[in-house]
PDB file of C-alpha atoms in Angstrom:
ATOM      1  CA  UNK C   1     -80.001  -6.198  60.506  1.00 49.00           C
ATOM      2  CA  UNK C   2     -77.823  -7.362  63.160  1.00 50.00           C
ATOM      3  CA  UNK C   3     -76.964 -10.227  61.168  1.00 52.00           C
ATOM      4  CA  UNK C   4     -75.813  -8.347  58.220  1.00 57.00           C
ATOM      5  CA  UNK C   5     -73.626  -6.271  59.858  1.00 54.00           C
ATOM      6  CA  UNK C   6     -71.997  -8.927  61.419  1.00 51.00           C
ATOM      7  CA  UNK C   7     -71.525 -10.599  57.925  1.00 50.00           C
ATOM      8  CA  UNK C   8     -69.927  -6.970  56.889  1.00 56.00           C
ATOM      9  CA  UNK C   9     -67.986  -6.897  59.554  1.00 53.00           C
ATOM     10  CA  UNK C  10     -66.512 -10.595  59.020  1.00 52.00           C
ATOM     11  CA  UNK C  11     -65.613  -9.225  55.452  1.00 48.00           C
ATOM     12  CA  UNK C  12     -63.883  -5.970  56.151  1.00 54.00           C
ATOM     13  CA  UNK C  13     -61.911  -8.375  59.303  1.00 51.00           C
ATOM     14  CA  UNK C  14     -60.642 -10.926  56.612  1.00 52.00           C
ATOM     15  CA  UNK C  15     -59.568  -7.983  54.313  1.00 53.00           C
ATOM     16  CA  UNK C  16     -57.743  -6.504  57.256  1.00 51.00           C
ATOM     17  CA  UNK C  17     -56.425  -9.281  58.271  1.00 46.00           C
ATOM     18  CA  UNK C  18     -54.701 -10.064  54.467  1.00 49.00           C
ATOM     19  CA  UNK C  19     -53.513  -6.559  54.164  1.00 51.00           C
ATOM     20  CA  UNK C  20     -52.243  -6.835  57.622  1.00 45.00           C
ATOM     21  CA  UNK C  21     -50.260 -10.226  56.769  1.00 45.00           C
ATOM     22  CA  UNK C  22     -48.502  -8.603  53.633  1.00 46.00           C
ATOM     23  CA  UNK C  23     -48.057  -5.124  55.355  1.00 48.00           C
ATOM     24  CA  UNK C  24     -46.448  -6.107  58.864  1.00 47.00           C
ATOM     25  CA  UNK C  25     -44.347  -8.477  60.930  1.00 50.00           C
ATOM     26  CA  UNK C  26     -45.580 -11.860  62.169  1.00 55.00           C
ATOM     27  CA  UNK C  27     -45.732 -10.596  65.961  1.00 55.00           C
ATOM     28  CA  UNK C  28     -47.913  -7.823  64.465  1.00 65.00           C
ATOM     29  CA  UNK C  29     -50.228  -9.598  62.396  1.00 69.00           C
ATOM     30  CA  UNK C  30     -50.652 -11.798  65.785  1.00 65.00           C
ATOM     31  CA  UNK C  31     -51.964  -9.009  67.704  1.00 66.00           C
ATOM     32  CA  UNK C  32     -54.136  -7.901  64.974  1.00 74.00           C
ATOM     33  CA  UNK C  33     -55.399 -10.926  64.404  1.00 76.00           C
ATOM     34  CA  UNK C  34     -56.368 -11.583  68.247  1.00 73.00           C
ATOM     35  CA  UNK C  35     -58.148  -8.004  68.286  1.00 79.00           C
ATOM     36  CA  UNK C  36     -59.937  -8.605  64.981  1.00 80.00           C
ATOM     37  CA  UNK C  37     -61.412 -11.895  66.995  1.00 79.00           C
ATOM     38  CA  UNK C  38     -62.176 -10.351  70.220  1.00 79.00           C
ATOM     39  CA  UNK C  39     -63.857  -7.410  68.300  1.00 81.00           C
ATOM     40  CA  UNK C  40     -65.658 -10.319  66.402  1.00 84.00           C
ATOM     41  CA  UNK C  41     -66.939 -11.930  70.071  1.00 83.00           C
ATOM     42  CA  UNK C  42     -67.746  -8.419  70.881  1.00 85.00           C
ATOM     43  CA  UNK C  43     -70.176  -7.718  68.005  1.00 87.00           C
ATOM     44  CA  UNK C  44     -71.750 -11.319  69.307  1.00 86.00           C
ATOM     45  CA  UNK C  45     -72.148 -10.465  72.143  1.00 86.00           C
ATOM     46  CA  UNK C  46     -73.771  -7.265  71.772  1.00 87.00           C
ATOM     47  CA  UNK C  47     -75.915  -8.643  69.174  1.00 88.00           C
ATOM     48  CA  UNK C  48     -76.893 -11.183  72.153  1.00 85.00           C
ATOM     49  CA  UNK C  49     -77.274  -8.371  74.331  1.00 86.00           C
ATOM     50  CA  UNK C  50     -79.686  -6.198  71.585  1.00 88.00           C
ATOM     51  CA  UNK C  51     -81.575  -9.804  71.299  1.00 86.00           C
ATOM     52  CA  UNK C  52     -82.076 -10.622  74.929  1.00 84.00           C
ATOM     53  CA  UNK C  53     -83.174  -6.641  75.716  1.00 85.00           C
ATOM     54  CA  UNK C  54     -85.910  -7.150  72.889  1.00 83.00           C
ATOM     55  CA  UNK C  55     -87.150 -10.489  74.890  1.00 78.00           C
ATOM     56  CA  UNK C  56     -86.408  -9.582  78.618  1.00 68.00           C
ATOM     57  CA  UNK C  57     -89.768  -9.655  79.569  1.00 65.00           C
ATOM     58  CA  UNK C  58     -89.231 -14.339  78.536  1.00 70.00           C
ATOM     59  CA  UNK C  59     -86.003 -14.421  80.155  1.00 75.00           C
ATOM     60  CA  UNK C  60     -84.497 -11.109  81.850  1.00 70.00           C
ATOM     61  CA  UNK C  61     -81.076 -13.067  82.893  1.00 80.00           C
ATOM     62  CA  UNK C  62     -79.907 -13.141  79.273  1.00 84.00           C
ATOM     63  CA  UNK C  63     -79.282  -9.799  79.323  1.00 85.00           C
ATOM     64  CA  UNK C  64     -76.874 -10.310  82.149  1.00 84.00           C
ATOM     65  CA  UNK C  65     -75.116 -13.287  80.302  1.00 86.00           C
ATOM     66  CA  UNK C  66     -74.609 -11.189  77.315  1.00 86.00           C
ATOM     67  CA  UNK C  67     -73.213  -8.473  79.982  1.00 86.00           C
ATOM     68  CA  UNK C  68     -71.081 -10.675  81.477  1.00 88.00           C
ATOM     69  CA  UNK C  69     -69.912 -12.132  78.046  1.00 86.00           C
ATOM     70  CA  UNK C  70     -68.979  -8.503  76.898  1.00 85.00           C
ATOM     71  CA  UNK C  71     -66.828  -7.840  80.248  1.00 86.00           C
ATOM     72  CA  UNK C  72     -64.741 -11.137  79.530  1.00 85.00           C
ATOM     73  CA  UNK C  73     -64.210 -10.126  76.074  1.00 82.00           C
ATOM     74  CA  UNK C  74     -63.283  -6.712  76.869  1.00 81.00           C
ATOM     75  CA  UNK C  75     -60.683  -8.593  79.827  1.00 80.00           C
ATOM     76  CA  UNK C  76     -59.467  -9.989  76.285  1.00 72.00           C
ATOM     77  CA  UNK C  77     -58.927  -7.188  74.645  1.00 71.00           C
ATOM     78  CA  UNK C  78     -57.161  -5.358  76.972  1.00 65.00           C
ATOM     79  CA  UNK C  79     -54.253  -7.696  77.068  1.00 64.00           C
ATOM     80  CA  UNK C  80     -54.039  -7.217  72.957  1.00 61.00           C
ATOM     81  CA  UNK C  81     -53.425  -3.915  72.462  1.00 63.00           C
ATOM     82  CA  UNK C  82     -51.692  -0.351  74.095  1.00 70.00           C
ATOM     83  CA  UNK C  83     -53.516   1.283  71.002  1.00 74.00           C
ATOM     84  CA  UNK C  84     -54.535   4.724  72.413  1.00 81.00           C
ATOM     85  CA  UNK C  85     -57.978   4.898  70.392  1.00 83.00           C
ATOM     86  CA  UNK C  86     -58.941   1.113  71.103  1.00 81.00           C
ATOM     87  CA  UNK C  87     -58.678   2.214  75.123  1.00 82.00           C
ATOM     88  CA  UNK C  88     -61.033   5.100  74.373  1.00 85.00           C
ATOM     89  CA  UNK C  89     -63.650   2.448  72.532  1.00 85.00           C
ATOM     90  CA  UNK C  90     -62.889  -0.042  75.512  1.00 85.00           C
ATOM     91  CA  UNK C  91     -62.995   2.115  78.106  1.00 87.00           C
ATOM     92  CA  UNK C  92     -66.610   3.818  76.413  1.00 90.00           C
ATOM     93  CA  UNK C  93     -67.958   0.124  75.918  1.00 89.00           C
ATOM     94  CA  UNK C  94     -67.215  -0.731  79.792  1.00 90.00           C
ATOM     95  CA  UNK C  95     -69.157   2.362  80.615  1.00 93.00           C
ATOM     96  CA  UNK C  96     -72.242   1.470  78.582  1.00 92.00           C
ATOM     97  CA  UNK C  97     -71.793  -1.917  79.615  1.00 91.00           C
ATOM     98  CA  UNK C  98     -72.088  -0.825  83.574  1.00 93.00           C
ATOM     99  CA  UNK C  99     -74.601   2.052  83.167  1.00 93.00           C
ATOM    100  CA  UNK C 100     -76.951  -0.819  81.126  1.00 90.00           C
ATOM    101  CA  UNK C 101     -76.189  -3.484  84.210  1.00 89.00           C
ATOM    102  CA  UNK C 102     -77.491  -0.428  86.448  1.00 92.00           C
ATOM    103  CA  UNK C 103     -80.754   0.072  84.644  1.00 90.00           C
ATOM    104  CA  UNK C 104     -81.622  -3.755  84.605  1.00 87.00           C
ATOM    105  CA  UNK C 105     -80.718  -4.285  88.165  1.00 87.00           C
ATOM    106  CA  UNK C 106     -83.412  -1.194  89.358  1.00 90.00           C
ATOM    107  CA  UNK C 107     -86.045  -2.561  86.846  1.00 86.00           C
ATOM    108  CA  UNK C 108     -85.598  -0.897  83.567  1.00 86.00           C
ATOM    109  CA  UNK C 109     -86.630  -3.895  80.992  1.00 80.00           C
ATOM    110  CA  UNK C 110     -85.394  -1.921  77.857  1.00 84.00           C
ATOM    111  CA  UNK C 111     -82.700   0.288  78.735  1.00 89.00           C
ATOM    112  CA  UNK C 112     -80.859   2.456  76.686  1.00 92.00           C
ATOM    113  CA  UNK C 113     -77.902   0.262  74.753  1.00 90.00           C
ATOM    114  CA  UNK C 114     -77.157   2.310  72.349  1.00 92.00           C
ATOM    115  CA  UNK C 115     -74.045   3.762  74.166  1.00 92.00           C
ATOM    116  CA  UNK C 116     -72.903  -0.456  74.049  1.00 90.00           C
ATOM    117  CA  UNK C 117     -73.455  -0.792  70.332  1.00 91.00           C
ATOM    118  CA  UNK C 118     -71.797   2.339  69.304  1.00 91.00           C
ATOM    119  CA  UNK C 119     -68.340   1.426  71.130  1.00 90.00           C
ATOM    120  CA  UNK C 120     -68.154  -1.441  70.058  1.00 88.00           C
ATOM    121  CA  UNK C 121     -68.747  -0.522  66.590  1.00 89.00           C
ATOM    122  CA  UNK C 122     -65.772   1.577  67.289  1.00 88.00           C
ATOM    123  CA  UNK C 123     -63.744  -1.222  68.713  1.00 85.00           C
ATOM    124  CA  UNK C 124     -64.388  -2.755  64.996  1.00 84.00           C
ATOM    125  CA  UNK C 125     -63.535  -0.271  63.175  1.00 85.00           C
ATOM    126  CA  UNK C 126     -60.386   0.402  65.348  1.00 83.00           C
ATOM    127  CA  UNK C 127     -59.319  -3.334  65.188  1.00 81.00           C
ATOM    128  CA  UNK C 128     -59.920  -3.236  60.824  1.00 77.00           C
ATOM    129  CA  UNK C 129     -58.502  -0.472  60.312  1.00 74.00           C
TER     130      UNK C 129
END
């Protein structure tokens, strides 16, 4: 499932990205374009993240990677954007980001992401649209 909506969201990021070039200046389409990718690495990661959560009891530091691979992407996107809605999504992923480093660090094997995958299905749609 994760898969799939990865492929979706590679589709709707190309369309973006063509209506983008013909709709806006070059400096423009640059910044788009470099928030369309980081949203892209995002969706990785958190895929990553949902994949090492379902298999933390093998190997319960992949869940950190994919943590700390989210936090450099968001670093990213920070430094693409002054968009006032993609700082909401950012600043909600960072939170669900920390509060899910929280619960693995006291012992929780399968805490709650779904505060991670919902921002940064925001931060998609806020980057395509």
């Amino acid at each position: 499932m994760a898969s799939r909506r990865h492929h979706r969201t590679a589709l709707a990021v190309t369309a973006a990205l063509l209506t983008l070039t013909a709709a806006v200046g070059c400096g423009a389409v640059d910044k788009a374009i470099d928030c369309v990718r980081t949203a892209d690495a995002i969706a990785t990661s958190v895929s990553n993240l949902q994949q090492a959560i379902s298999s933390a009891s093998d190997d319960p530091t992949q869940a950190a990677e994919a943590l700390d691979e989210i936090d450099k992407e968001l670093k990213n996107l920070g430094d693409t954007t002054d968009n006032a809605d993609l700082g909401k999504a950012v600043d909600d992923l960072q939170a669900g980001v920390t509060n899910v480093r929280d619960a693995i660090e006291k012992g929780d094997a399968t805490p709650d992401i779904s505060p991670v995958t919902d921002a940064a299905t925001e931060i998609g749609n806020v980057c395509t649209s």
